[in-house]
Amino acid sequence: MAEFSSQVRSAESSPSHFAKATTPMSPTELPSKAPTIKKTKRYSRPRVRCRSPTVIQRLKKTRRVKANDRERNRMHSLNHALEKLRVVLPASSFPEESTKLTKIETLRFAYNYIWVLTETLKMNGKMQEYEAAGLPNPLPTHHNLASGHFTDAEVKNESHLVDYSSWIASPDNTTASSVSGFESNSDESFMNLDGSFGCADQLGAFPMDMNQPFFQPSNLFCDENNVPSFQPYISAPFPM
DNA sequence: TAGGCCATCTGGTCCT
DNA sequence: AGGACCAGATGGCCTA
């Protein structure tokens, strides 16, 4: 934490108020530990300093200034952490196309992004269970997408999900184009600022809008009659 | 110009 | 006593 504080203070982008921040003493600056000398108690009553009102006022002011300084640094460290979170979110991959996420957007996006990744992992686990049991892949494929079980809108969403989950599952994130025929490469596959996912030059919206209900991958599995059941939206994982 | 977002200040509370 | 944390207040900046 102390390390971070110094990082923040030394940040190039630091506004002028950083200059006001108190600089903690480095270990070398710290006073060497003086040998402890046991002092004899000279007063029987607790010492109460006699301070004039002006002294008290001055004391209060310096305390307030120091508290403000700490609070400023605390908020800067919080913002720094948020910034680090921003840069690992997919939306940050295309800064030229997106504005910086606000604080609340960053938190919601992160929450939802983690949720999607978790669901994807669960889905992959289920796929392996199906394979191990010798059952047909329940996930939407080109074959079952064309089988008439889905509406056009559903097919659209399904293909996006397949792309998305494959993209996430692939180590180099290059499989999205191969799954449903997108002519994209890894550089073009991304999560849009609004939470939609797709390729640079196409896509409606993979329904991952931060403020909208969510697509649930686990709902893509076939029912007992081997008919793909599909429920495109569920309640948003993040309470909006 | 209203509204959203942000940084900062401030006083209160809790903890060490 | 002093630091950390929190929430309310305030003012500046930006955008629709």
Short mmCIF file of C-alpha atoms in Angstrom, two decimals, chain A residues 49-235:
data_model
loop_
_atom_site.label_atom_id
_atom_site.label_comp_id
_atom_site.label_asym_id
_atom_site.label_seq_id
_atom_site.Cartn_x
_atom_site.Cartn_y
_atom_site.Cartn_z
CA ARG A 49 -1.97 20.41 28.06
CA CYS A 50 -3.00 23.94 28.55
CA ARG A 51 -3.72 25.24 25.07
CA SER A 52 -4.94 28.61 24.11
CA PRO A 53 -7.91 28.84 21.70
CA THR A 54 -5.62 30.01 18.93
CA VAL A 55 -3.35 27.03 19.42
CA ILE A 56 -6.33 24.71 19.35
CA GLN A 57 -7.58 26.36 16.19
CA ARG A 58 -4.21 25.99 14.56
CA LEU A 59 -4.03 22.38 15.63
CA LYS A 60 -7.45 21.67 14.21
CA LYS A 61 -6.51 23.28 10.96
CA THR A 62 -3.33 21.29 10.54
CA ARG A 63 -5.19 18.10 11.38
CA ARG A 64 -7.82 18.95 8.81
CA VAL A 65 -5.20 19.65 6.17
CA LYS A 66 -3.51 16.35 6.91
CA ALA A 67 -6.81 14.51 6.83
CA ASN A 68 -7.66 16.12 3.51
CA ASP A 69 -4.32 15.04 2.18
CA ARG A 70 -4.87 11.47 3.27
CA GLU A 71 -8.34 11.44 1.86
CA ARG A 72 -7.08 12.74 -1.47
CA ASN A 73 -4.46 10.02 -1.62
CA ARG A 74 -6.99 7.42 -0.64
CA MET A 75 -9.28 8.46 -3.47
CA HIS A 76 -6.35 8.51 -5.88
CA SER A 77 -5.45 4.97 -4.94
CA LEU A 78 -9.04 3.96 -5.44
CA ASN A 79 -9.06 5.59 -8.86
CA HIS A 80 -5.78 3.92 -9.71
CA ALA A 81 -7.27 0.54 -8.88
CA LEU A 82 -10.28 1.34 -11.02
CA GLU A 83 -8.00 2.31 -13.87
CA LYS A 84 -6.17 -1.00 -13.60
CA LEU A 85 -9.51 -2.73 -13.74
CA ARG A 86 -10.51 -0.71 -16.81
CA VAL A 87 -7.51 -1.78 -18.81
CA VAL A 88 -8.17 -5.48 -18.34
CA LEU A 89 -11.75 -5.20 -19.52
CA PRO A 90 -12.38 -5.97 -23.19
CA ALA A 91 -13.82 -2.54 -23.82
CA SER A 92 -10.38 -1.08 -23.32
CA SER A 93 -9.07 -2.93 -26.36
CA PHE A 94 -10.55 -0.30 -28.63
CA PRO A 95 -10.00 3.00 -26.94
CA GLU A 96 -10.32 4.88 -30.17
CA GLU A 97 -13.86 3.64 -30.56
CA SER A 98 -14.98 4.10 -27.03
CA THR A 99 -15.01 6.66 -24.36
CA LYS A 100 -13.56 5.90 -21.00
CA LEU A 101 -15.85 3.89 -18.82
CA THR A 102 -17.17 5.76 -15.86
CA LYS A 103 -16.53 4.38 -12.42
CA ILE A 104 -19.90 2.79 -12.06
CA GLU A 105 -19.77 1.45 -15.61
CA THR A 106 -16.38 -0.09 -14.95
CA LEU A 107 -17.65 -1.90 -11.89
CA ARG A 108 -20.80 -3.14 -13.59
CA PHE A 109 -18.93 -4.15 -16.69
CA ALA A 110 -16.37 -6.05 -14.64
CA TYR A 111 -19.08 -7.81 -12.70
CA ASN A 112 -20.90 -8.85 -15.84
CA TYR A 113 -17.73 -9.79 -17.66
CA ILE A 114 -16.73 -12.12 -14.86
CA TRP A 115 -20.23 -13.53 -14.90
CA VAL A 116 -20.03 -14.30 -18.61
CA LEU A 117 -16.64 -15.92 -18.24
CA THR A 118 -17.95 -18.05 -15.41
CA GLU A 119 -20.98 -19.11 -17.41
CA THR A 120 -18.75 -19.95 -20.33
CA LEU A 121 -16.63 -22.20 -18.19
CA LYS A 122 -19.73 -23.91 -16.87
CA MET A 123 -20.98 -24.37 -20.41
CA ASN A 124 -17.72 -25.89 -21.54
CA GLY A 125 -17.91 -28.27 -18.62
CA LYS A 126 -21.38 -29.34 -19.65
CA MET A 127 -20.25 -29.88 -23.21
CA GLN A 128 -17.58 -32.25 -21.98
CA GLU A 129 -20.18 -34.11 -19.93
CA TYR A 130 -22.31 -34.55 -23.04
CA GLU A 131 -19.34 -35.76 -25.01
CA ALA A 132 -18.36 -38.20 -22.27
CA ALA A 133 -21.90 -39.55 -22.20
CA GLY A 134 -21.88 -39.97 -25.96
CA LEU A 135 -24.70 -37.51 -26.41
CA PRO A 136 -24.90 -35.11 -29.31
CA ASN A 137 -23.59 -31.66 -28.70
CA PRO A 138 -26.55 -29.75 -27.32
CA LEU A 139 -25.08 -26.42 -28.13
CA PRO A 140 -26.27 -24.65 -31.23
CA THR A 141 -24.32 -25.63 -34.28
CA HIS A 142 -24.76 -24.74 -37.91
CA HIS A 143 -26.72 -27.93 -38.26
CA ASN A 144 -29.24 -27.38 -35.54
CA LEU A 145 -29.38 -23.68 -36.19
CA ALA A 146 -30.67 -24.60 -39.62
CA SER A 147 -33.08 -27.18 -38.29
CA GLY A 148 -35.83 -24.72 -37.72
CA HIS A 149 -35.86 -24.82 -34.00
CA PHE A 150 -34.90 -21.20 -33.71
CA THR A 151 -36.37 -17.96 -34.87
CA ASP A 152 -34.19 -15.67 -36.93
CA ALA A 153 -33.53 -13.51 -33.92
CA GLU A 154 -32.62 -16.51 -31.87
CA VAL A 155 -30.30 -17.82 -34.53
CA LYS A 156 -28.62 -14.48 -34.57
CA ASN A 157 -28.17 -14.48 -30.84
CA GLU A 158 -27.12 -18.08 -30.77
CA SER A 159 -24.43 -17.57 -33.32
CA HIS A 160 -23.12 -14.68 -31.36
CA LEU A 161 -23.02 -16.75 -28.25
CA VAL A 162 -21.17 -19.53 -30.00
CA ASP A 163 -18.71 -17.01 -31.31
CA TYR A 164 -18.33 -15.43 -27.98
CA SER A 165 -17.92 -18.56 -25.95
CA SER A 166 -15.47 -19.98 -28.45
CA TRP A 167 -13.55 -16.79 -28.48
CA ILE A 168 -13.28 -16.77 -24.75
CA ALA A 169 -12.43 -20.42 -24.59
CA SER A 170 -9.65 -20.22 -27.12
CA PRO A 171 -6.22 -19.45 -25.75
CA ASP A 172 -5.39 -17.05 -28.53
CA ASN A 173 -8.94 -15.89 -29.07
CA THR A 174 -8.81 -16.68 -32.74
CA THR A 175 -11.54 -19.25 -33.11
CA ALA A 176 -14.51 -16.94 -33.24
CA SER A 177 -14.38 -16.57 -36.97
CA SER A 178 -14.20 -20.27 -37.59
CA VAL A 179 -17.25 -21.18 -35.59
CA SER A 180 -19.96 -19.38 -37.42
CA GLY A 181 -18.16 -18.14 -40.46
CA PHE A 182 -17.21 -14.71 -39.35
CA GLU A 183 -14.47 -13.35 -41.52
CA SER A 184 -12.81 -11.86 -38.56
CA ASN A 185 -9.54 -12.37 -36.85
CA SER A 186 -8.68 -11.99 -33.23
CA ASP A 187 -8.08 -8.30 -33.62
CA GLU A 188 -11.61 -7.76 -34.74
CA SER A 189 -13.36 -9.76 -32.10
CA PHE A 190 -14.15 -7.79 -29.06
CA MET A 191 -16.63 -6.80 -26.50
CA ASN A 192 -18.12 -3.49 -27.39
CA LEU A 193 -18.32 -0.64 -25.02
CA ASP A 194 -22.02 -1.16 -24.63
CA GLY A 195 -21.40 -4.75 -23.67
CA SER A 196 -22.29 -6.24 -27.00
CA PHE A 197 -19.81 -8.66 -28.40
CA GLY A 198 -18.73 -9.24 -31.91
CA CYS A 199 -16.59 -8.28 -34.80
CA ALA A 200 -15.64 -4.88 -35.97
CA ASP A 201 -17.77 -4.73 -39.06
CA GLN A 202 -20.79 -6.76 -38.23
CA LEU A 203 -23.02 -7.89 -35.46
CA GLY A 204 -26.21 -6.87 -34.13
CA ALA A 205 -25.80 -7.21 -30.54
CA PHE A 206 -24.76 -10.02 -28.46
CA PRO A 207 -27.14 -9.13 -25.66
CA MET A 208 -24.66 -8.14 -23.06
CA ASP A 209 -25.67 -4.59 -22.60
CA MET A 210 -24.68 -3.62 -19.10
CA ASN A 211 -28.11 -2.23 -18.47
CA GLN A 212 -30.11 -4.94 -20.13
CA PRO A 213 -31.15 -8.46 -19.28
CA PHE A 214 -28.60 -11.07 -20.08
CA PHE A 215 -28.19 -14.00 -22.31
CA GLN A 216 -27.78 -17.19 -20.39
CA PRO A 217 -25.53 -19.76 -22.01
CA SER A 218 -26.79 -22.55 -19.79
CA ASN A 219 -30.24 -22.12 -21.26
CA LEU A 220 -29.06 -23.25 -24.65
CA PHE A 221 -29.26 -26.92 -23.94
CA CYS A 222 -31.76 -29.32 -25.41
CA ASP A 223 -34.80 -30.35 -23.48
CA GLU A 224 -35.75 -33.95 -22.79
CA ASN A 225 -37.06 -34.31 -26.37
CA ASN A 226 -33.76 -33.19 -27.72
CA VAL A 227 -35.33 -29.97 -28.89
CA PRO A 228 -33.14 -27.03 -28.26
CA SER A 229 -34.74 -24.96 -25.61
CA PHE A 230 -33.94 -21.35 -25.77
CA GLN A 231 -34.49 -18.57 -23.35
CA PRO A 232 -32.65 -15.57 -24.65
CA TYR A 233 -32.81 -13.35 -21.66
CA ILE A 234 -32.62 -13.64 -17.96
CA SER A 235 -32.36 -11.11 -15.24
#
